[in-house]
XYZ file of N, CA and C in Angstrom:
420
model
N 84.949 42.293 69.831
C 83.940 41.887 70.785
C 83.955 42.846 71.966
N 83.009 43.231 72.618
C 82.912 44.055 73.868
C 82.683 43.621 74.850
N 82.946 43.305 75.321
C 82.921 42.741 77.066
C 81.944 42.989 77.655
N 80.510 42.147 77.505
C 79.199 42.271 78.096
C 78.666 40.245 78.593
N 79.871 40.014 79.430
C 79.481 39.249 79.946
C 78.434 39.264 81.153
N 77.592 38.409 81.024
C 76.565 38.710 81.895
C 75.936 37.584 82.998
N 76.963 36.049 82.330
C 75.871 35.120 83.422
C 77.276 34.386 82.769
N 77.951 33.613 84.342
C 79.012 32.519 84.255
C 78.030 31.461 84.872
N 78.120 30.599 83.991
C 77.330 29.157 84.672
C 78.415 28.014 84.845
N 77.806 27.498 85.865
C 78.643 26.647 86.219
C 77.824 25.280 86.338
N 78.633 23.900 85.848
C 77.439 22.592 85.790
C 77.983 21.904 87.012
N 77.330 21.729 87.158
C 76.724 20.727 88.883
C 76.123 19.051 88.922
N 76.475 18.618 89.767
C 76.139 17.280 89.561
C 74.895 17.148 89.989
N 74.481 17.867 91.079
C 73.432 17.432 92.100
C 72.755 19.116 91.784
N 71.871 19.211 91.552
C 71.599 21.088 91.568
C 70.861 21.198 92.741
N 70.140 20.857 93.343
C 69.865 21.598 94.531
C 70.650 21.001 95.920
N 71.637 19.967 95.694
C 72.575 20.586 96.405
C 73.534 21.630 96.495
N 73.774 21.884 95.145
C 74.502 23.085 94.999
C 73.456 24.330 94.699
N 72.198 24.262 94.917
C 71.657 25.861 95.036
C 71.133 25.923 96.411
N 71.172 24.873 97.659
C 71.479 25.085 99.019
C 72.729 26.088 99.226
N 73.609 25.316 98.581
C 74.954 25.700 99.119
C 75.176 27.264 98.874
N 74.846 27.758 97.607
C 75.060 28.793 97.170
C 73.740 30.019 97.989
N 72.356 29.281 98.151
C 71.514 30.467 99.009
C 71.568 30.048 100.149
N 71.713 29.159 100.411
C 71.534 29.301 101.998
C 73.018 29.417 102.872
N 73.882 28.925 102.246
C 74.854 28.556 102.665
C 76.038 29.816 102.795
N 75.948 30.212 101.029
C 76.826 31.786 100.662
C 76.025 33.030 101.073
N 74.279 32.910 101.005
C 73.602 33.674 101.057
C 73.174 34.404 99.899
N 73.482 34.118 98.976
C 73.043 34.264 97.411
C 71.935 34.637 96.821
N 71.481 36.012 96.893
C 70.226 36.419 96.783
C 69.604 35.366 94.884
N 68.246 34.820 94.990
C 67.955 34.344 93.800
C 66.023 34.078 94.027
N 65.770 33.443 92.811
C 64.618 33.258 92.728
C 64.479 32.424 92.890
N 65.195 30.980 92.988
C 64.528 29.799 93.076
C 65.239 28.723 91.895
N 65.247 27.938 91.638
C 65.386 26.915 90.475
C 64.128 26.962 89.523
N 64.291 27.321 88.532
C 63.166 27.698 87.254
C 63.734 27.132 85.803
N 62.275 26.502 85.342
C 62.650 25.465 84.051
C 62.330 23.909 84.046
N 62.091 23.500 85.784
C 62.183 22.227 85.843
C 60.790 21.923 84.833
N 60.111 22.507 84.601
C 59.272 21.928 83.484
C 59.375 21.392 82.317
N 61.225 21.463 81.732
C 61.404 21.288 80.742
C 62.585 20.325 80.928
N 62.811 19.253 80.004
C 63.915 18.203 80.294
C 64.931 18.436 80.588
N 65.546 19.740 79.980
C 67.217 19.953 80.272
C 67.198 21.479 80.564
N 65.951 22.019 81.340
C 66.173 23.220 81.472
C 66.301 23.745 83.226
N 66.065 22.805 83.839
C 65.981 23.071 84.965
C 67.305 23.900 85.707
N 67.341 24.810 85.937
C 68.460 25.968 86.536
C 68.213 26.962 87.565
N 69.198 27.479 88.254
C 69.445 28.547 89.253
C 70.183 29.501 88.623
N 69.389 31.038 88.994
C 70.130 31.962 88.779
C 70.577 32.707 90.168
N 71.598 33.488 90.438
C 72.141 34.087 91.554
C 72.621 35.272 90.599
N 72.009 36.375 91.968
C 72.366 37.698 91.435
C 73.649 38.504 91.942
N 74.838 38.744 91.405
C 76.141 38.764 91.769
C 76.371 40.480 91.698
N 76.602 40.718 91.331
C 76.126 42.692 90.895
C 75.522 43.367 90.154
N 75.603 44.380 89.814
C 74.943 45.319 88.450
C 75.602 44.676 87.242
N 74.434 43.507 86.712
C 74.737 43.458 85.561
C 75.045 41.917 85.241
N 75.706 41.037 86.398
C 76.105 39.812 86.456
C 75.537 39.071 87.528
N 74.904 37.693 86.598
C 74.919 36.481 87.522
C 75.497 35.346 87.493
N 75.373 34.332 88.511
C 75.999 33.208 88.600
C 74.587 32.364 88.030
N 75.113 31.089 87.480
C 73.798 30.332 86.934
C 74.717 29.002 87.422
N 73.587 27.823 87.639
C 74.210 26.276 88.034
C 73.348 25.771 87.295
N 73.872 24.666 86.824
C 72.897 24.038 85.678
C 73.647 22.254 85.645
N 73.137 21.215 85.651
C 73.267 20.617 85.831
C 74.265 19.871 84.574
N 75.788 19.240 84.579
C 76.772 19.236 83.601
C 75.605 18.350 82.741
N 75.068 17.114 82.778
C 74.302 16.461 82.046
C 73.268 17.397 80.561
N 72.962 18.258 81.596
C 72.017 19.186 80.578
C 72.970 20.542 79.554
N 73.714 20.752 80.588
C 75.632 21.507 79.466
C 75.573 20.481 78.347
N 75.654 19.319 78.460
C 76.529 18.730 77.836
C 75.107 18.385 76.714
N 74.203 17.963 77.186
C 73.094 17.938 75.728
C 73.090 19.147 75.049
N 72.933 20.019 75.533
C 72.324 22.003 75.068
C 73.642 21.935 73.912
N 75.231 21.695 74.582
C 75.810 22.262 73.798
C 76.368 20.784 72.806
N 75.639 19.612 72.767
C 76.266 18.486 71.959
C 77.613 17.947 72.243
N 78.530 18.116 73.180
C 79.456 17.910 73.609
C 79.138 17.266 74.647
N 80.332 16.151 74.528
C 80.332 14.294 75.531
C 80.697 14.916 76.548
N 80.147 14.537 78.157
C 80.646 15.123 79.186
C 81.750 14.628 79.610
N 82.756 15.143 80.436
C 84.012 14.795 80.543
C 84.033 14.739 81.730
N 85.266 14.615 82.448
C 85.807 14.090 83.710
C 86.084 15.882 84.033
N 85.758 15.973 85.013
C 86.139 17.628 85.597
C 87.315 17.905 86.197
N 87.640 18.916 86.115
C 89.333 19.664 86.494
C 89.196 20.472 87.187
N 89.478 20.708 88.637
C 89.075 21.857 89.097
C 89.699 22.650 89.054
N 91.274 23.180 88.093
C 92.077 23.770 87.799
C 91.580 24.419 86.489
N 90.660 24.122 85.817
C 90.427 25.009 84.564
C 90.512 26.499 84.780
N 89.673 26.422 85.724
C 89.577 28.093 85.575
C 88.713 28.659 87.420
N 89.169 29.283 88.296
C 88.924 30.153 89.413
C 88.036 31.380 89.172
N 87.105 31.369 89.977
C 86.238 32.583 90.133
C 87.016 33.234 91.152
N 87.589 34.303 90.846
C 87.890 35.787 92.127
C 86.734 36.392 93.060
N 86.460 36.595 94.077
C 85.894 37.093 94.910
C 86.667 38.111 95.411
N 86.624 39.337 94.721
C 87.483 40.308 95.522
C 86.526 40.811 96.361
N 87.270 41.124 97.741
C 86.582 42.058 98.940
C 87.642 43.432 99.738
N 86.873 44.088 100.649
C 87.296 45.097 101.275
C 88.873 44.905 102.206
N 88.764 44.287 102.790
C 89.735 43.594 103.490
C 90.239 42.144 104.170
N 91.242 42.275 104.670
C 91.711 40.563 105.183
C 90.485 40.535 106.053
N 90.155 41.193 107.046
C 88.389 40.455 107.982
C 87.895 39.820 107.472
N 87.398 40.520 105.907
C 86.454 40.081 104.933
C 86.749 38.533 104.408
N 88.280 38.941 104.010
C 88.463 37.211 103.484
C 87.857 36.352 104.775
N 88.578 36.238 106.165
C 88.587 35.501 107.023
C 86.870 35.213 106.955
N 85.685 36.024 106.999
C 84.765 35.517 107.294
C 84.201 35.423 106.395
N 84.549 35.131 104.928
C 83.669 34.588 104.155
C 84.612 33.522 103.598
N 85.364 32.736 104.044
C 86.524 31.783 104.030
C 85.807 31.121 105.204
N 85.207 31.657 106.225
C 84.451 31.020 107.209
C 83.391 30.155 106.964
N 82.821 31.019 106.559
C 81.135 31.015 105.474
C 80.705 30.117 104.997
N 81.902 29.946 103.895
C 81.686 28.660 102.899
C 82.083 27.753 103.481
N 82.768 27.260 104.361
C 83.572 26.121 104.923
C 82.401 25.602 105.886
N 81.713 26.348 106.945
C 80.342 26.303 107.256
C 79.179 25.250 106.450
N 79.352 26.352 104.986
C 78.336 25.804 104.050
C 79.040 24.509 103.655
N 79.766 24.594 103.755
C 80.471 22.635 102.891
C 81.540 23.054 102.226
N 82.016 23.948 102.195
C 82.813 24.129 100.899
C 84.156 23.293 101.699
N 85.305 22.786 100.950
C 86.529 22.155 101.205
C 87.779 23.503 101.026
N 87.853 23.982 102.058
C 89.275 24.938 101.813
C 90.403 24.094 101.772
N 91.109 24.865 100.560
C 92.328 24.196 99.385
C 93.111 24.958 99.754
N 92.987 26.325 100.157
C 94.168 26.733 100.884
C 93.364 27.993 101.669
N 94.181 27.724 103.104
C 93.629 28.666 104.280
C 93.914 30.137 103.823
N 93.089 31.216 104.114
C 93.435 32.797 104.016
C 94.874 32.682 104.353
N 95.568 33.541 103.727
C 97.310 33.651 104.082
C 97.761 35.341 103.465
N 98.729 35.496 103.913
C 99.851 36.944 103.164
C 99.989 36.613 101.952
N 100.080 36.864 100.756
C 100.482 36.669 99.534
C 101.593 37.356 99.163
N 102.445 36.803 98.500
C 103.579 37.389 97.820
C 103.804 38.960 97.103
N 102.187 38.932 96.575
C 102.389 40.033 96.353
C 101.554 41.226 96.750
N 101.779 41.329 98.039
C 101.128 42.030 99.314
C 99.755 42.263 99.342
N 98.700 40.883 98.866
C 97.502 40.749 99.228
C 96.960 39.748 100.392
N 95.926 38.845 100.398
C 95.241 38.114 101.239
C 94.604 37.205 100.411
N 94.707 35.878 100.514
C 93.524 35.322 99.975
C 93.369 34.330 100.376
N 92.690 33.363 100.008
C 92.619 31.517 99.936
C 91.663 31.119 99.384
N 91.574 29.803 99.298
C 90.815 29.179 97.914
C 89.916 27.964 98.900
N 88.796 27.926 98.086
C 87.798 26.965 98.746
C 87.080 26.569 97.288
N 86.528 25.059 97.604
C 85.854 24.602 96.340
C 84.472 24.155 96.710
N 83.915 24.490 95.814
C 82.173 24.135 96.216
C 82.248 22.759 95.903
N 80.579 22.504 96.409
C 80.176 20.907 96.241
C 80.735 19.962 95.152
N 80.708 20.817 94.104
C 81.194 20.240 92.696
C 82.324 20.646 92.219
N 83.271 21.169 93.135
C 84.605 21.039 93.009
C 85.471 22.570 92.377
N 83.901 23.814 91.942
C 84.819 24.672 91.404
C 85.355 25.534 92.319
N 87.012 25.876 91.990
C 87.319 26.763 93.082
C 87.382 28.237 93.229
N 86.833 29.271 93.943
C 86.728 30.078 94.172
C 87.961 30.987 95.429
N 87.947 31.879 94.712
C 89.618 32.455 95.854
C 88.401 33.994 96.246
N 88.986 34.246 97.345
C 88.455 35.050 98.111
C 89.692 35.879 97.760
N 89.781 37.384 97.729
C 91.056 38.086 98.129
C 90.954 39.470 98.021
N 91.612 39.372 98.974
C 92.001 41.358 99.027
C 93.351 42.266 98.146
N 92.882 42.725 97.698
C 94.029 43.468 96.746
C 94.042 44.949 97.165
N 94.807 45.297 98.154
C 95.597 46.747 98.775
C 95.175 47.668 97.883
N 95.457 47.161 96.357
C 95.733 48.375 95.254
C 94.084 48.760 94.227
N 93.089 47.415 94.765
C 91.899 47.976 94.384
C 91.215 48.382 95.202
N 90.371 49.597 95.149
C 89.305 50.122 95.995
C 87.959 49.355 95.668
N 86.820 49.508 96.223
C 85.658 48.951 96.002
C 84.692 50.342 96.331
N 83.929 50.609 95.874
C 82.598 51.665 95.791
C 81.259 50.996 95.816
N 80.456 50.685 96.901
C 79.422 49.965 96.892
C 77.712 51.005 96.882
């Protein structure tokens, strides 16, 4: 398989509370919520870089599309990384979201292994870590 991931979606309880949160709130460049014309299609796309977006889609309509009973959520399954330029960076987009609603799970801090980060969870609980890593560069 080749690694051409292109759209992580994430299911939401409420979707346009969580596509506030994500454009107005993260600042999340997008088009809008598109589909509501159709029973289980109604969704947000967010444009994340060359090549990748974020999608929210409501777990109810996950769970018809893919025939699987919806379950009780974990917000330990799995973390989205937000790597950035530096500790500033964490601090004010650790700001940002906390602003927007998000619940910080753990404040920006030193890391063990001489980075920066902390973790905040959106409306619907997934958590996202902000962090700086010394040893990656970024080219924008």
């Amino acid at each position: 398989m080749k690694p051409r991931i292109s759209v992580i979606t994430l299911g939401v309880d409420n979707l346009e509370r969580s596509f506030k949160f994500y454009k107005d709130g993260l600042g999340l460049p997008t088009q809008g919520i598109v589909g509501q014309e159709f029973e289980h299609g109604a969704v947000a796309f967010f444009d994340l870089q060359l090549g990748l977006k974020l999608a929210i889609w409501n777990r109810k309509d996950i769970a018809h599309d893919t025939r699987i009973d919806q379950t009780p959520i974990s917000p330990t399954e799995f973390t989205i990384g937000h790597n950035v330029g530096s500790k500033e960076e964490v601090d004010m987009i650790m700001e940002q979201a906390r602003k927007a609603g998000a619940i910080i799970t753990v404040p920006a801090h030193d890391t063990f292994w001489g980075g920066y980060s902390g973790y905040f969870q959106d409306p619907d609980g997934h958590l996202w870590e902000v962090v700086w890593n010394p040893a990656w560069e970024f080219t924008e």
